[in-house]
Short mmCIF file of C-alpha atoms and ligand atoms in Angstrom, two decimals:
data_model
loop_
_atom_site.label_atom_id
_atom_site.label_comp_id
_atom_site.label_asym_id
_atom_site.label_seq_id
_atom_site.Cartn_x
_atom_site.Cartn_y
_atom_site.Cartn_z
CA MET A 1 94.61 274.45 5.97
CA THR A 2 92.07 276.55 4.26
CA ILE A 3 91.56 280.32 4.93
CA VAL A 4 88.11 281.29 4.29
CA GLU A 5 86.71 284.63 4.11
CA ASP A 6 82.98 284.25 2.99
CA ILE A 7 80.23 282.78 4.35
CA GLN A 8 78.76 281.27 0.97
CA ALA A 9 82.37 279.06 0.54
CA MET A 10 81.83 278.25 3.95
CA ARG A 11 78.58 276.97 4.15
CA GLU A 12 79.78 274.71 0.68
CA ILE A 13 82.88 273.20 2.59
CA ILE A 14 80.57 272.32 5.89
CA GLN A 15 78.21 270.75 3.54
CA ASP A 16 80.67 268.58 1.75
CA TRP A 17 82.22 267.77 5.49
CA LYS A 18 78.59 266.72 6.73
CA HIS A 19 77.82 264.49 4.23
CA ARG A 20 81.73 262.44 4.93
CA ASN A 21 80.01 262.27 8.52
CA SER A 22 83.11 264.32 9.85
CA SER A 23 82.75 265.53 13.42
CA ILE A 24 83.48 269.73 13.18
CA GLY A 25 85.47 271.09 16.44
CA PHE A 26 84.88 275.22 16.40
CA VAL A 27 87.36 277.22 18.44
CA PRO A 28 85.63 280.97 18.15
CA THR A 29 88.44 283.76 18.83
CA MET A 30 89.48 287.18 18.22
CA GLY A 31 92.79 286.46 16.89
CA PHE A 32 96.38 287.48 18.15
CA LEU A 33 96.35 283.69 19.03
CA HIS A 34 98.23 282.03 22.58
CA GLU A 35 99.01 279.94 24.35
CA GLY A 36 95.31 280.07 25.77
CA HIS A 37 93.85 279.23 22.20
CA ALA A 38 95.76 276.69 21.35
CA SER A 39 94.96 274.60 24.45
CA LEU A 40 91.20 274.94 23.17
CA ILE A 41 92.14 274.18 19.48
CA ARG A 42 94.32 270.75 21.01
CA LYS A 43 91.65 269.84 22.37
CA ALA A 44 89.16 270.27 19.39
CA ARG A 45 91.84 268.22 17.48
CA LYS A 46 91.83 265.22 19.75
CA GLN A 47 87.57 265.07 20.00
CA ASN A 48 86.73 265.94 16.08
CA ASP A 49 87.53 265.21 12.75
CA LYS A 50 87.71 268.75 11.73
CA VAL A 51 89.23 271.65 12.97
CA VAL A 52 87.92 275.09 12.53
CA VAL A 53 88.99 278.41 14.15
CA SER A 54 87.56 281.68 13.58
CA ILE A 55 89.85 284.53 13.79
CA PHE A 56 86.81 287.90 14.36
CA VAL A 57 87.22 291.12 16.66
CA ASN A 58 83.97 291.66 16.64
CA PRO A 59 82.78 295.29 16.75
CA THR A 60 79.15 294.92 18.52
CA GLN A 61 80.86 293.40 21.18
CA PHE A 62 82.78 297.13 22.01
CA GLY A 63 81.06 300.02 23.68
CA PRO A 64 82.27 302.77 22.10
CA ASN A 65 85.21 304.07 23.69
CA GLU A 66 86.89 300.78 23.97
CA ASP A 67 89.69 299.00 22.33
CA PHE A 68 88.10 297.92 19.16
CA GLU A 69 90.49 299.63 17.15
CA ASN A 70 93.47 299.02 18.82
CA TYR A 71 92.86 295.46 20.09
CA PRO A 72 95.47 293.73 18.91
CA ARG A 73 95.98 291.77 15.49
CA ASN A 74 98.51 289.76 14.02
CA MET A 75 96.93 287.35 10.94
CA GLU A 76 100.16 286.06 9.84
CA ASN A 77 101.22 284.67 13.22
CA ASP A 78 97.57 283.31 13.68
CA THR A 79 97.82 281.84 10.31
CA GLN A 80 101.10 279.77 11.54
CA GLN A 81 100.24 278.70 15.16
CA CYS A 82 96.84 277.36 13.79
CA ASP A 83 98.94 275.57 11.18
CA LYS A 84 100.88 274.10 13.83
CA GLU A 85 98.16 272.54 15.83
CA GLU A 86 97.05 271.23 12.53
CA VAL A 87 93.67 273.12 12.31
CA ASP A 88 91.76 272.47 8.94
CA LEU A 89 90.14 276.10 8.44
CA ILE A 90 90.53 279.57 9.52
CA PHE A 91 87.39 281.60 9.06
CA ALA A 92 88.58 285.17 8.84
CA PRO A 93 85.50 287.06 7.74
CA CYS A 94 85.61 291.12 7.38
CA THR A 95 83.36 293.18 9.44
CA LYS A 96 80.96 293.58 5.78
CA GLU A 97 81.01 290.11 5.35
CA MET A 98 79.79 289.29 9.00
CA TYR A 99 77.36 292.71 9.02
CA PRO A 100 76.25 293.58 5.93
CA ASP A 101 74.09 296.92 6.12
CA PRO A 102 71.63 297.51 7.69
CA THR A 103 70.95 294.81 10.90
CA TYR A 104 68.38 294.44 12.48
CA ALA A 105 67.93 290.90 14.12
CA PHE A 106 70.26 290.40 17.90
CA VAL A 107 70.27 287.93 20.06
CA ASP A 108 70.24 288.93 23.95
CA ILE A 109 70.55 287.75 26.95
CA ASN A 110 68.80 288.75 30.21
CA GLN A 111 69.65 288.33 33.36
CA LEU A 112 73.28 286.49 33.07
CA GLY A 113 74.37 289.54 31.11
CA ASN A 114 73.97 292.66 33.01
CA SER A 115 76.01 292.22 36.37
CA LEU A 116 79.88 291.68 36.17
CA CYS A 117 81.62 292.73 32.88
CA GLY A 118 77.53 293.22 31.28
CA ALA A 119 77.75 296.24 34.52
CA THR A 120 80.54 298.00 33.23
CA ARG A 121 80.21 297.05 29.42
CA PRO A 122 75.95 297.65 28.67
CA GLY A 123 75.86 295.46 25.57
CA HIS A 124 78.66 293.54 25.39
CA PHE A 125 77.01 290.38 25.92
CA ARG A 126 74.52 290.79 23.09
CA GLY A 127 77.30 291.12 20.75
CA VAL A 128 78.96 288.23 21.77
CA CYS A 129 75.33 286.07 22.05
CA THR A 130 75.00 287.93 18.32
CA VAL A 131 78.35 286.74 17.04
CA VAL A 132 78.54 283.03 18.81
CA ASN A 133 75.12 282.58 17.10
CA LYS A 134 76.13 283.61 13.82
CA LEU A 135 79.28 281.67 14.06
CA PHE A 136 77.29 278.59 14.98
CA ASN A 137 74.95 278.86 12.09
CA ILE A 138 77.79 279.36 9.63
CA VAL A 139 80.18 276.37 10.72
CA MET A 140 77.38 273.96 12.43
CA PRO A 141 79.62 272.88 15.21
CA ASP A 142 79.47 269.37 16.76
CA ARG A 143 81.94 270.87 19.51
CA ALA A 144 82.59 274.73 20.37
CA TYR A 145 85.47 275.01 22.74
CA PHE A 146 85.25 277.87 25.51
CA GLY A 147 87.94 278.83 27.73
CA GLU A 148 86.91 279.54 31.91
CA LYS A 149 89.09 282.59 31.33
CA ASP A 150 86.07 284.75 30.57
CA ALA A 151 83.48 282.58 32.87
CA GLN A 152 80.92 284.94 32.36
CA GLN A 153 80.94 284.43 29.10
CA LEU A 154 80.91 280.59 29.26
CA VAL A 155 77.96 280.56 31.25
CA ILE A 156 75.88 282.56 29.35
CA ILE A 157 76.92 280.93 25.75
CA GLN A 158 76.11 277.69 27.71
CA GLN A 159 72.60 278.90 28.78
CA MET A 160 71.69 280.58 25.17
CA VAL A 161 72.48 277.29 23.71
CA HIS A 162 70.10 275.75 25.98
CA ASP A 163 67.40 278.61 25.53
CA LEU A 164 67.32 278.26 22.22
CA SER A 165 67.73 274.86 21.43
CA ILE A 166 71.11 274.98 19.39
CA PRO A 167 72.59 271.60 18.36
CA VAL A 168 75.86 272.03 19.68
CA GLN A 169 77.66 270.81 22.92
CA ILE A 170 80.03 273.56 24.57
CA VAL A 171 83.21 272.64 25.49
CA PRO A 172 84.52 274.19 28.65
CA CYS A 173 88.47 274.43 29.17
CA PRO A 174 90.91 275.80 31.85
CA ILE A 175 92.65 278.97 32.08
CA VAL A 176 95.97 278.93 30.88
CA ARG A 177 98.72 281.14 33.10
CA GLU A 178 101.78 282.69 32.71
CA LYS A 179 104.13 281.19 34.79
CA ASP A 180 103.80 283.81 37.18
CA GLY A 181 100.52 283.25 37.09
CA LEU A 182 99.02 286.20 34.74
CA ALA A 183 95.94 284.86 32.77
CA MET A 184 97.38 284.56 29.31
CA SER A 185 95.19 287.36 26.99
CA SER A 186 95.63 288.85 23.90
CA ARG A 187 95.99 292.07 25.57
CA ASN A 188 98.66 291.27 27.96
CA SER A 189 100.71 292.23 24.60
CA THR A 190 99.56 296.05 24.99
CA LEU A 191 101.17 296.09 28.66
CA SER A 192 104.28 298.24 29.32
CA PRO A 193 106.94 296.17 30.98
CA GLN A 194 105.90 298.31 34.44
CA GLU A 195 102.49 297.25 33.63
CA ARG A 196 103.15 293.46 32.96
CA THR A 197 104.97 293.80 36.74
CA ALA A 198 101.50 294.96 38.31
CA ALA A 199 99.66 293.22 36.32
CA ARG A 200 100.42 289.72 39.00
CA VAL A 201 98.08 291.67 41.10
CA LEU A 202 95.45 289.87 39.82
CA SER A 203 96.36 286.75 39.99
CA LYS A 204 97.46 287.27 43.73
CA SER A 205 94.63 288.71 44.74
CA LEU A 206 92.44 285.48 43.91
CA GLU A 207 95.12 283.25 45.31
CA LEU A 208 94.66 286.05 48.90
CA ALA A 209 91.10 284.74 48.42
CA ASN A 210 91.51 281.27 48.46
CA ASN A 211 94.00 281.72 51.49
CA LEU A 212 91.64 283.14 53.43
CA MET A 213 88.80 281.00 51.92
CA MET A 214 91.57 277.89 52.59
CA GLN A 215 91.56 279.26 56.66
CA GLY A 216 87.91 279.59 57.13
CA GLU A 217 86.58 282.64 56.46
CA THR A 218 83.59 282.83 54.88
CA SER A 219 82.29 286.20 54.65
CA ALA A 220 82.24 287.06 50.98
CA SER A 221 82.77 291.16 51.99
CA VAL A 222 85.62 290.45 53.90
CA ILE A 223 87.14 288.32 50.87
CA ARG A 224 85.97 291.27 48.38
CA SER A 225 87.20 294.18 51.09
CA GLN A 226 90.85 292.56 51.49
CA MET A 227 91.16 291.84 47.61
CA LYS A 228 90.66 295.40 46.99
CA GLU A 229 93.43 296.34 49.80
CA LYS A 230 95.72 294.07 47.92
CA ILE A 231 95.21 295.25 44.40
CA GLN A 232 94.81 298.64 45.67
CA LEU A 233 98.74 299.00 46.62
CA GLU A 234 99.54 298.50 43.19
CA PRO A 235 99.72 302.15 41.98
CA LEU A 236 99.19 301.14 38.21
CA ALA A 237 96.13 299.13 39.06
CA THR A 238 92.82 300.20 39.02
CA VAL A 239 89.32 297.63 40.36
CA GLU A 240 86.49 297.97 38.20
CA TYR A 241 84.57 295.07 39.89
CA ILE A 242 85.41 291.94 41.75
CA GLU A 243 82.46 290.08 42.69
CA ILE A 244 81.79 286.70 44.76
CA VAL A 245 78.59 285.05 42.86
CA ASP A 246 77.24 281.85 42.66
CA ALA A 247 78.82 279.93 39.89
CA GLN A 248 75.56 279.35 38.11
CA THR A 249 73.20 281.60 37.99
CA LEU A 250 76.34 284.25 38.85
CA THR A 251 74.25 286.01 41.55
CA PRO A 252 75.80 287.47 44.59
CA LEU A 253 76.91 285.47 47.90
CA GLU A 254 76.69 286.66 51.40
CA ASN A 255 78.80 283.72 52.34
CA VAL A 256 80.94 281.40 50.16
CA LYS A 257 79.67 278.16 50.36
CA GLY A 258 78.22 275.81 47.08
CA ASP A 259 79.95 276.54 43.76
CA VAL A 260 81.81 280.08 44.35
CA LEU A 261 82.97 282.35 41.35
CA ILE A 262 85.16 284.97 42.23
CA ALA A 263 85.37 287.13 39.43
CA LEU A 264 86.90 290.42 38.77
CA ALA A 265 88.31 293.36 36.23
CA VAL A 266 90.97 295.41 36.83
CA LYS A 267 92.70 298.30 34.38
CA ILE A 268 96.26 298.16 34.65
CA GLY A 269 97.14 301.29 32.75
CA ASN A 270 94.81 302.13 29.98
CA THR A 271 94.19 298.05 29.85
CA ARG A 272 91.49 296.14 31.11
CA LEU A 273 92.44 292.68 32.48
CA ILE A 274 89.69 290.16 33.81
CA ASP A 275 90.36 286.88 35.70
CA ASN A 276 88.61 284.69 38.19
CA TYR A 277 88.96 281.49 40.32
CA ARG A 278 86.19 279.01 40.64
CA THR A 279 85.65 276.57 43.38
CA HIS A 280 83.43 274.22 45.37
CA LEU A 281 82.93 274.60 49.25
CA GLU A 282 81.07 272.29 51.07
CA ALA A 283 78.54 274.19 53.49
CA ILE A 284 79.94 273.96 57.13
P1 AMP B 301 89.75 285.94 22.55
O1 AMP B 301 90.51 285.61 21.60
O2 AMP B 301 90.17 286.45 24.18
O3 AMP B 301 88.04 286.22 22.02
O4 AMP B 301 89.28 284.34 23.36
C1 AMP B 301 88.66 283.14 22.19
C2 AMP B 301 88.50 282.01 23.32
O5 AMP B 301 89.93 281.68 23.90
C3 AMP B 301 87.78 282.28 24.61
O6 AMP B 301 86.68 280.78 24.85
C4 AMP B 301 88.24 282.19 25.79
O7 AMP B 301 87.82 281.99 26.93
C5 AMP B 301 89.51 281.74 25.19
N1 AMP B 301 91.06 282.11 25.85
C6 AMP B 301 91.42 283.19 25.97
N2 AMP B 301 92.14 283.30 26.92
C7 AMP B 301 92.57 282.15 27.62
C8 AMP B 301 93.42 281.32 28.45
N3 AMP B 301 93.91 282.49 29.32
N4 AMP B 301 93.42 280.18 29.06
C9 AMP B 301 92.05 279.45 28.57
N5 AMP B 301 91.23 279.98 27.30
C10 AMP B 301 91.56 281.12 26.86
#
């Protein structure tokens, strides 16, 4: 396995692979790899000749008061994980390599980027779109793998690739969860034992929503308020948002029908966690 830190070296390797007609699968990450990331890598391994994992904590997608500095990092462990999953190449650039001063060009996304996480994290998806675009231009993958855990990110990347005619196939991958239902996340490592227990409330509230829908509840506001009540019973949890939206357009729904996405962001202590549940309901 090769570890590459600079763009020029990447270009030479990628060019060589392209000459050999090797297909390239790409898994962009911010590192501190866990089983969620591993599931993306395994899928990429099955579908491509070469697998590239990028490890880059992207400063432009963090707000001024967010956890960029404290985001968990462990390159040694990440390298071992990638080796185990038979990754061909890790691209791990430093910030200067990705953003040499001065940088004027960004990729922005209207509409889809302003709701849900975008409402509380202004500029977040501009940072995500910009870095993913740069990474696509460097890695030039045939397929890129994104987790459904970041449902809004996935919709946005699919839209960006469509709108900008980027020649890559986006492959969505299901959410990987801990045994108790908590969606795996690098940020889970920052939870204290009490917070870790409290964090179960995210997936439990999504289970509650699912049960309500199974019992025939169709009102999005009823489902949202019951979820909110459940989360508020947990003293360590603060709801940032709970939204019930159309899974493709991300527009809010009054009644749950069609492709429904229930997405939430909750702070557990100082750690911001997200989760979601996607379902298809026939109109009654
Ligand atoms: P991150 O390192 O958190 O930026 O995540 C890198 C990629 O892994 C993104 O496409 C995420 O959606 C995906 N991912 C993170 N956690 C999970 C999970 N629990 N299940 C599935 N995919 C995940």
